[in-house]
Amino acid sequence: MAEKEKKEKLLEIKHLKKYFKVAHKDVLKAVDDISFDIYKGETFGLVGESGCGKSTTGRTIIRLYEPTSGDVVFAGEAIGGKLSHRAKRDLTSKMQMIFQDPYASLNPRMMVKDIIAEGLNIHHLAKSPKERLQRVFDLLETVGLNREHANRYPHEFSGGQRQRIGIARALAVDPEFIIADEPISALDVSIQAQVVNLLQKLQEEQGLTYLFIAHDLSMVKHISDRVGVMYLGNMVELASSDEVYDHPLHPYTQALLSAIPVADPKVERTRERVILQGEVPSPINPPSGCRFRTRCPFAMDICAKVRPKWHEVEKGHWVACHLHDEGVSKDAASQPAEANNKIAAKK
Ligand SMILES: Nc1ncnc2c1ncn2[C@@H]1O[C@H](COP(=O)(O)OP(=O)(O)O)[C@@H](O)[C@H]1O
Ligand SMILES: [Mg+2]
């Protein structure tokens, strides 16, 4: 997205929560009070380890799941509350989702033309069968396939081609916003760049806005305008893509970046890393205060007691971490801040 464009909010996610009732009357807090905006025309990368709530966030925004509480505002309209069947259906003409597994997400018994035309049918977007088929042909071409593919079944395609079919299906209703949930994670590395290039081309041509979900920061680096980092149902940091990579503030973000290999072997050998200890705790019984504290090399007393406030430390750079609390000067948080500076300095 060009810097000079005025940033207009397409989505506002406000204090969104999604809890699941699980066995023994337990409650699993998959997404627990997250707030962020997505600007029109941008790619917002959402990252974090498996199980941190990325898919649940996407699915709750698009109302595959009912939010437990909080709100979602789309193009100025609140869509997080109770919605009629019809309102939900209307939503799917504006928002679409692309899934991780192109094998599981396409019905194996349907021909490609019928898979792609589903949205056209639901929203009555074609006046005649002829128009419908023409639209399918156009969509196939848009995603780099061709009309001969229309009468085939999903199993006749490679993983990359299936993801293209999934993209064509999403585009059929001419959406404004697409949630791409790890769309390239299941693909061969050689195919990943092709699918990313396609998504970028479509964004330029059609002015699409993306929520691009990935479990690893290296994957979203080049395509995201801004990046949000999740940990155990919470958003811990959000900033422009460059800022997240060059000046990560949250120890968890620093740890995720440490895990990405650096091409230069000399830098790779000498750079300071934040290595994570232990496993991600259960979202049924998350740690008190800051959820990351049990694995944080810089944890302080306050971290067990108080959930860190989500706030904007510098323009456009948000973080929830007691090392960066409002009013805490960088020198005051002495030992941890020093450690942070070392990490930044050694890059
Ligand atoms: N439908 C569901 N019912 C119960 N628990 C769920 C459901 N979907 C996801 N979860 C749980 O919510 C947490 C977040 O899952 P998910 O959003 O899929 O994470 P991610 O996409 O980041 O890997 C996990 O602990 C997962 O087991
Ligand atoms: Mg997921």
Short mmCIF file of C-alpha atoms and ligand atoms in Angstrom, two decimals:
data_model
loop_
_atom_site.label_atom_id
_atom_site.label_comp_id
_atom_site.label_asym_id
_atom_site.label_seq_id
_atom_site.Cartn_x
_atom_site.Cartn_y
_atom_site.Cartn_z
CA MET A 1 0.00 0.00 0.00
CA ALA A 2 1.45 3.37 -0.97
CA GLU A 3 2.50 5.46 2.04
CA LYS A 4 0.80 8.56 0.81
CA GLU A 5 -2.64 6.99 0.55
CA LYS A 6 -4.92 8.14 3.28
CA LYS A 7 -5.44 5.33 5.74
CA GLU A 8 -9.07 4.48 5.90
CA LYS A 9 -10.22 1.80 8.32
CA LEU A 10 -11.98 -1.08 6.64
CA LEU A 11 -12.23 -3.19 9.78
CA GLU A 12 -12.17 -2.33 13.45
CA ILE A 13 -11.80 -5.25 15.81
CA LYS A 14 -12.72 -4.17 19.32
CA HIS A 15 -12.11 -6.23 22.44
CA LEU A 16 -12.94 -9.38 20.53
CA LYS A 17 -13.25 -12.57 22.55
CA LYS A 18 -13.98 -16.09 21.47
CA TYR A 19 -14.25 -18.73 24.16
CA PHE A 20 -15.07 -22.38 23.52
CA LYS A 21 -16.83 -24.58 26.03
CA VAL A 22 -14.84 -27.79 26.26
CA ALA A 23 -15.04 -30.94 28.39
CA HIS A 24 -15.56 -30.80 32.18
CA LYS A 25 -17.23 -27.40 31.94
CA ASP A 26 -13.87 -25.90 31.11
CA VAL A 27 -13.64 -22.77 29.01
CA LEU A 28 -10.94 -22.46 26.40
CA LYS A 29 -10.04 -18.81 25.81
CA ALA A 30 -8.94 -19.06 22.19
CA VAL A 31 -9.13 -15.31 21.57
CA ASP A 32 -9.19 -13.14 24.67
CA ASP A 33 -9.79 -9.45 24.19
CA ILE A 34 -7.92 -8.32 21.12
CA SER A 35 -8.30 -4.94 19.41
CA PHE A 36 -6.82 -3.77 16.13
CA ASP A 37 -7.78 -2.10 12.86
CA ILE A 38 -7.24 -3.17 9.29
CA TYR A 39 -6.87 -0.41 6.69
CA LYS A 40 -8.45 -0.45 3.29
CA GLY A 41 -6.13 -1.87 0.65
CA GLU A 42 -3.48 -3.16 3.03
CA THR A 43 -2.19 -6.62 3.85
CA PHE A 44 -2.32 -7.20 7.57
CA GLY A 45 -0.13 -10.15 8.56
CA LEU A 46 -1.23 -12.06 11.66
CA VAL A 47 1.42 -14.34 13.13
CA GLY A 48 2.06 -16.55 16.14
CA GLU A 49 2.72 -20.17 17.00
CA SER A 50 0.19 -22.85 16.23
CA GLY A 51 -2.76 -22.72 18.64
CA CYS A 52 -2.42 -19.03 19.57
CA GLY A 53 -5.81 -18.14 18.11
CA LYS A 54 -5.10 -16.86 14.60
CA SER A 55 -7.67 -18.99 12.78
CA THR A 56 -10.24 -18.38 15.51
CA THR A 57 -9.71 -14.64 15.04
CA GLY A 58 -10.27 -14.94 11.28
CA ARG A 59 -13.25 -17.24 11.64
CA THR A 60 -14.88 -15.02 14.23
CA ILE A 61 -14.44 -11.90 12.08
CA ILE A 62 -16.15 -13.63 9.15
CA ARG A 63 -18.77 -15.12 11.49
CA LEU A 64 -18.01 -18.77 10.98
CA TYR A 65 -17.89 -18.52 14.80
CA GLU A 66 -20.11 -16.38 16.99
CA PRO A 67 -18.03 -13.91 19.02
CA THR A 68 -18.24 -14.42 22.79
CA SER A 69 -18.04 -10.65 23.18
CA GLY A 70 -16.53 -7.59 21.61
CA ASP A 71 -17.32 -6.06 18.30
CA VAL A 72 -16.26 -6.00 14.69
CA VAL A 73 -16.99 -2.96 12.54
CA PHE A 74 -16.76 -3.47 8.80
CA ALA A 75 -16.88 -0.40 6.54
CA GLY A 76 -18.51 1.55 9.35
CA GLU A 77 -21.12 -1.07 10.12
CA ALA A 78 -21.14 -3.16 13.32
CA ILE A 79 -21.19 -6.84 12.39
CA GLY A 80 -20.05 -8.41 15.65
CA GLY A 81 -23.46 -8.59 17.32
CA LYS A 82 -26.46 -10.76 16.60
CA LEU A 83 -26.95 -11.09 12.86
CA SER A 84 -29.89 -12.44 10.90
CA HIS A 85 -29.31 -15.32 8.54
CA ARG A 86 -29.62 -12.87 5.71
CA ALA A 87 -27.14 -10.40 7.18
CA LYS A 88 -24.62 -13.21 7.56
CA ARG A 89 -25.14 -14.20 3.96
CA ASP A 90 -24.69 -10.61 2.82
CA LEU A 91 -21.46 -10.51 4.77
CA THR A 92 -20.06 -13.34 2.67
CA SER A 93 -20.42 -11.24 -0.46
CA LYS A 94 -18.04 -8.69 1.06
CA MET A 95 -15.67 -10.98 2.95
CA GLN A 96 -14.26 -14.30 1.86
CA MET A 97 -11.82 -16.79 3.27
CA ILE A 98 -9.03 -18.82 1.68
CA PHE A 99 -8.03 -21.87 3.68
CA GLN A 100 -4.76 -23.53 4.49
CA ASP A 101 -5.43 -26.96 3.13
CA PRO A 102 -6.43 -26.86 -0.52
CA TYR A 103 -7.12 -30.60 -0.33
CA ALA A 104 -9.65 -30.44 2.48
CA SER A 105 -11.34 -27.19 1.52
CA LEU A 106 -12.61 -28.20 -1.93
CA ASN A 107 -15.51 -30.66 -2.16
CA PRO A 108 -14.05 -33.67 -4.01
CA ARG A 109 -17.40 -34.54 -5.57
CA MET A 110 -17.95 -31.20 -7.22
CA MET A 111 -16.62 -30.07 -10.55
CA VAL A 112 -14.39 -27.01 -10.45
CA LYS A 113 -16.96 -24.91 -12.26
CA ASP A 114 -19.57 -25.68 -9.61
CA ILE A 115 -17.15 -25.03 -6.76
CA ILE A 116 -16.29 -21.62 -8.18
CA ALA A 117 -19.91 -20.80 -9.03
CA GLU A 118 -21.26 -21.52 -5.55
CA GLY A 119 -20.96 -17.90 -4.44
CA LEU A 120 -22.45 -16.70 -7.74
CA ASN A 121 -25.50 -18.86 -7.08
CA ILE A 122 -25.91 -17.91 -3.43
CA HIS A 123 -25.78 -14.21 -4.22
CA HIS A 124 -27.60 -14.46 -7.59
CA LEU A 125 -24.73 -12.85 -9.41
CA ALA A 126 -25.30 -14.45 -12.82
CA LYS A 127 -28.44 -13.86 -14.87
CA SER A 128 -28.19 -17.03 -16.95
CA PRO A 129 -26.27 -20.33 -17.01
CA LYS A 130 -24.29 -18.93 -19.92
CA GLU A 131 -23.28 -15.84 -17.99
CA ARG A 132 -22.43 -18.00 -15.02
CA LEU A 133 -20.12 -20.22 -17.04
CA GLN A 134 -18.47 -17.22 -18.67
CA ARG A 135 -17.80 -15.77 -15.22
CA VAL A 136 -16.24 -19.09 -14.15
CA PHE A 137 -13.99 -19.05 -17.23
CA ASP A 138 -12.94 -15.48 -16.48
CA LEU A 139 -12.19 -16.34 -12.86
CA LEU A 140 -10.11 -19.36 -13.88
CA GLU A 141 -8.06 -17.12 -16.16
CA THR A 142 -7.70 -14.49 -13.44
CA VAL A 143 -6.03 -17.03 -11.17
CA GLY A 144 -3.77 -18.46 -13.88
CA LEU A 145 -5.82 -21.54 -14.84
CA ASN A 146 -7.91 -21.95 -17.99
CA ARG A 147 -11.38 -22.88 -19.16
CA GLU A 148 -10.43 -26.51 -19.81
CA HIS A 149 -10.10 -26.88 -16.06
CA ALA A 150 -13.78 -26.09 -15.45
CA ASN A 151 -15.08 -29.62 -15.94
CA ARG A 152 -12.48 -31.37 -13.82
CA TYR A 153 -12.54 -32.49 -10.21
CA PRO A 154 -10.21 -31.26 -7.41
CA HIS A 155 -8.17 -34.48 -7.28
CA GLU A 156 -6.95 -33.83 -10.83
CA PHE A 157 -4.99 -30.77 -9.65
CA SER A 158 -1.74 -30.12 -7.82
CA GLY A 159 -1.71 -28.37 -4.44
CA GLY A 160 -0.82 -25.01 -5.97
CA GLN A 161 -3.55 -25.32 -8.59
CA ARG A 162 -6.08 -26.24 -5.93
CA GLN A 163 -5.17 -23.15 -3.97
CA ARG A 164 -5.77 -21.16 -7.17
CA ILE A 165 -9.23 -22.74 -7.38
CA GLY A 166 -9.83 -21.73 -3.76
CA ILE A 167 -8.80 -18.18 -4.65
CA ALA A 168 -11.11 -18.14 -7.69
CA ARG A 169 -13.98 -19.32 -5.48
CA ALA A 170 -13.28 -16.49 -3.03
CA LEU A 171 -13.09 -13.91 -5.83
CA ALA A 172 -16.36 -14.99 -7.46
CA VAL A 173 -18.49 -12.72 -5.28
CA ASP A 174 -16.20 -9.74 -5.85
CA PRO A 175 -15.30 -9.31 -2.16
CA GLU A 176 -13.56 -6.32 -0.59
CA PHE A 177 -11.80 -8.25 2.12
CA ILE A 178 -10.15 -11.68 2.09
CA ILE A 179 -8.92 -13.66 5.07
CA ALA A 180 -6.13 -15.92 3.87
CA ASP A 181 -5.57 -18.48 6.62
CA GLU A 182 -2.07 -19.88 6.07
CA PRO A 183 -2.77 -20.10 2.33
CA ILE A 184 0.73 -21.23 1.43
CA SER A 185 1.78 -23.26 4.47
CA ALA A 186 0.70 -26.57 2.95
CA LEU A 187 2.33 -25.90 -0.43
CA ASP A 188 5.77 -26.83 -1.73
CA VAL A 189 8.25 -24.02 -1.19
CA SER A 190 8.69 -23.73 -4.96
CA ILE A 191 4.96 -23.03 -5.36
CA GLN A 192 4.56 -20.68 -2.40
CA ALA A 193 5.99 -17.61 -4.15
CA GLN A 194 3.68 -18.14 -7.14
CA VAL A 195 0.60 -18.11 -4.96
CA VAL A 196 1.84 -15.07 -3.02
CA ASN A 197 2.53 -13.26 -6.30
CA LEU A 198 -0.96 -14.08 -7.49
CA LEU A 199 -2.50 -12.72 -4.29
CA GLN A 200 -0.45 -9.53 -4.64
CA LYS A 201 -1.40 -9.08 -8.27
CA LEU A 202 -5.08 -9.50 -7.40
CA GLN A 203 -4.74 -6.99 -4.60
CA GLU A 204 -3.30 -4.39 -6.96
CA GLU A 205 -5.87 -5.02 -9.66
CA GLN A 206 -8.93 -5.24 -7.46
CA GLY A 207 -8.02 -3.08 -4.46
CA LEU A 208 -8.44 -6.01 -2.08
CA THR A 209 -7.69 -5.89 1.62
CA TYR A 210 -6.09 -8.97 3.18
CA LEU A 211 -5.81 -10.49 6.59
CA PHE A 212 -2.92 -12.84 5.92
CA ILE A 213 -2.40 -15.46 8.61
CA ALA A 214 0.91 -17.30 9.00
CA HIS A 215 2.68 -19.10 11.82
CA ASP A 216 6.06 -17.71 10.98
CA LEU A 217 7.25 -14.14 10.61
CA SER A 218 9.49 -14.80 7.63
CA MET A 219 6.45 -15.71 5.57
CA VAL A 220 4.61 -12.44 6.07
CA LYS A 221 7.59 -10.12 5.98
CA HIS A 222 7.52 -9.23 2.32
CA ILE A 223 3.82 -9.13 1.76
CA SER A 224 2.50 -7.38 4.85
CA ASP A 225 2.13 -3.65 5.31
CA ARG A 226 1.59 -4.20 9.01
CA VAL A 227 2.03 -7.21 11.24
CA GLY A 228 0.23 -8.29 14.41
CA VAL A 229 1.78 -10.89 16.72
CA MET A 230 -0.44 -13.15 18.82
CA TYR A 231 0.45 -15.26 21.83
CA LEU A 232 -2.02 -17.53 23.61
CA GLY A 233 -5.15 -15.66 22.60
CA ASN A 234 -3.70 -12.18 23.10
CA MET A 235 -2.25 -9.66 20.68
CA VAL A 236 1.21 -8.78 22.02
CA GLU A 237 2.63 -6.44 19.36
CA LEU A 238 1.53 -4.64 16.23
CA ALA A 239 3.48 -2.32 13.94
CA SER A 240 4.43 -1.72 10.34
CA SER A 241 6.20 -4.68 8.85
CA ASP A 242 9.59 -2.89 8.82
CA GLU A 243 9.19 -1.73 12.40
CA VAL A 244 8.36 -5.22 13.65
CA TYR A 245 11.47 -6.63 11.97
CA ASP A 246 13.85 -3.77 12.76
CA HIS A 247 12.66 -2.72 16.24
CA PRO A 248 10.67 -5.50 17.85
CA LEU A 249 9.69 -4.52 21.38
CA HIS A 250 7.99 -7.59 22.80
CA PRO A 251 10.29 -10.43 23.92
CA TYR A 252 8.00 -12.87 22.16
CA THR A 253 8.38 -11.05 18.84
CA GLN A 254 12.13 -10.98 19.42
CA ALA A 255 12.05 -14.72 20.00
CA LEU A 256 10.08 -15.34 16.82
CA LEU A 257 12.61 -13.27 14.89
CA SER A 258 15.51 -15.14 16.53
CA ALA A 259 14.08 -18.34 15.09
CA ILE A 260 14.42 -17.10 11.51
CA PRO A 261 17.82 -18.06 10.08
CA VAL A 262 19.93 -15.18 8.79
CA ALA A 263 21.51 -15.68 5.36
CA ASP A 264 24.94 -14.31 6.35
CA PRO A 265 26.72 -17.13 8.28
CA LYS A 266 28.89 -14.69 10.23
CA VAL A 267 25.88 -12.76 11.47
CA GLU A 268 24.07 -16.04 12.08
CA ARG A 269 26.86 -17.29 14.39
CA THR A 270 27.27 -14.11 16.41
CA ARG A 271 23.81 -12.61 16.69
CA GLU A 272 22.04 -12.39 20.02
CA ARG A 273 18.96 -14.52 20.27
CA VAL A 274 15.96 -14.81 22.51
CA ILE A 275 15.38 -18.52 22.82
CA LEU A 276 12.06 -19.66 24.17
CA GLN A 277 11.96 -22.15 27.02
CA GLY A 278 9.20 -24.66 27.53
CA GLU A 279 5.85 -25.18 25.88
CA VAL A 280 2.93 -22.87 25.23
CA PRO A 281 0.65 -23.13 28.30
CA SER A 282 -2.95 -24.29 27.89
CA PRO A 283 -5.52 -21.67 26.87
CA ILE A 284 -7.89 -23.36 29.35
CA ASN A 285 -5.68 -22.33 32.25
CA PRO A 286 -3.55 -19.48 30.98
CA PRO A 287 -0.93 -17.86 33.27
CA SER A 288 -2.11 -14.90 35.36
CA GLY A 289 -1.06 -11.40 34.37
CA CYS A 290 0.99 -11.55 31.19
CA ARG A 291 0.41 -14.85 29.45
CA PHE A 292 3.92 -14.88 28.08
CA ARG A 293 5.63 -14.49 31.46
CA THR A 294 6.20 -18.23 32.00
CA ARG A 295 8.47 -18.28 28.97
CA CYS A 296 9.77 -14.74 29.07
CA PRO A 297 13.48 -14.30 29.83
CA PHE A 298 12.75 -10.82 31.23
CA ALA A 299 9.76 -11.59 33.48
CA MET A 300 9.35 -9.34 36.51
CA ASP A 301 7.08 -9.54 39.59
CA ILE A 302 4.42 -7.36 38.06
CA CYS A 303 4.09 -9.70 35.07
CA ALA A 304 2.40 -12.39 37.20
CA LYS A 305 -0.02 -9.91 38.73
CA VAL A 306 -1.19 -7.50 36.08
CA ARG A 307 -2.16 -8.09 32.51
CA PRO A 308 -0.07 -5.62 30.49
CA LYS A 309 -2.07 -2.90 28.83
CA TRP A 310 -2.38 -2.85 25.05
CA HIS A 311 -1.22 0.62 24.08
CA GLU A 312 0.49 2.62 21.37
CA VAL A 313 4.11 3.25 22.41
CA GLU A 314 5.06 5.14 19.29
CA LYS A 315 2.89 6.18 16.40
CA GLY A 316 1.54 3.01 14.87
CA HIS A 317 3.54 0.72 17.17
CA TRP A 318 1.42 -1.13 19.71
CA VAL A 319 2.59 -3.46 22.42
CA ALA A 320 1.34 -5.20 25.56
CA CYS A 321 4.39 -5.71 27.80
CA HIS A 322 5.36 -4.34 31.20
CA LEU A 323 8.83 -3.54 29.89
CA HIS A 324 7.13 -0.94 27.74
CA ASP A 325 4.36 0.24 30.03
CA GLU A 326 3.28 3.85 29.75
CA GLY A 327 5.40 6.00 32.05
CA VAL A 328 8.22 3.45 32.24
CA SER A 329 11.25 5.15 30.76
CA LYS A 330 13.54 2.92 28.77
CA ASP A 331 16.34 3.30 31.38
CA ALA A 332 14.03 2.56 34.29
CA ALA A 333 13.37 -0.98 33.17
CA SER A 334 17.10 -1.41 33.64
CA GLN A 335 18.12 -5.01 33.37
CA PRO A 336 15.56 -6.15 30.84
CA ALA A 337 15.97 -3.00 28.77
CA GLU A 338 19.70 -3.59 28.61
CA ALA A 339 19.10 -7.08 27.44
CA ASN A 340 16.72 -5.74 24.81
CA ASN A 341 19.22 -3.20 23.62
CA LYS A 342 21.83 -5.90 23.24
CA ILE A 343 19.48 -7.85 21.07
CA ALA A 344 18.78 -4.81 18.93
CA ALA A 345 22.44 -3.83 18.73
CA LYS A 346 23.75 -7.20 17.63
CA LYS A 347 21.57 -7.51 14.56
N1 LIG B 1 -14.02 -25.27 17.45
C1 LIG B 1 -13.19 -25.32 18.50
N2 LIG B 1 -13.56 -25.87 19.67
C2 LIG B 1 -12.73 -25.90 20.73
N3 LIG B 1 -11.49 -25.40 20.73
C3 LIG B 1 -11.06 -24.82 19.59
C4 LIG B 1 -11.87 -24.75 18.42
N4 LIG B 1 -11.16 -24.13 17.44
C5 LIG B 1 -9.97 -23.84 17.98
N5 LIG B 1 -9.90 -24.25 19.27
C6 LIG B 1 -8.77 -24.07 20.18
O1 LIG B 1 -8.50 -22.68 20.24
C7 LIG B 1 -7.12 -22.42 20.30
C8 LIG B 1 -6.72 -21.56 19.13
O2 LIG B 1 -6.85 -22.32 17.95
P1 LIG B 1 -6.63 -21.71 16.50
O3 LIG B 1 -7.38 -20.44 16.39
O4 LIG B 1 -6.93 -22.77 15.52
O5 LIG B 1 -5.07 -21.39 16.53
P2 LIG B 1 -4.06 -21.10 15.31
O6 LIG B 1 -4.85 -20.85 14.08
O7 LIG B 1 -3.27 -19.91 15.77
O8 LIG B 1 -3.20 -22.32 15.21
C9 LIG B 1 -6.44 -23.80 20.32
O9 LIG B 1 -6.17 -24.15 21.65
C10 LIG B 1 -7.49 -24.70 19.70
O10 LIG B 1 -7.35 -26.02 20.18
MG MG B 2 -4.80 -21.85 12.27
#
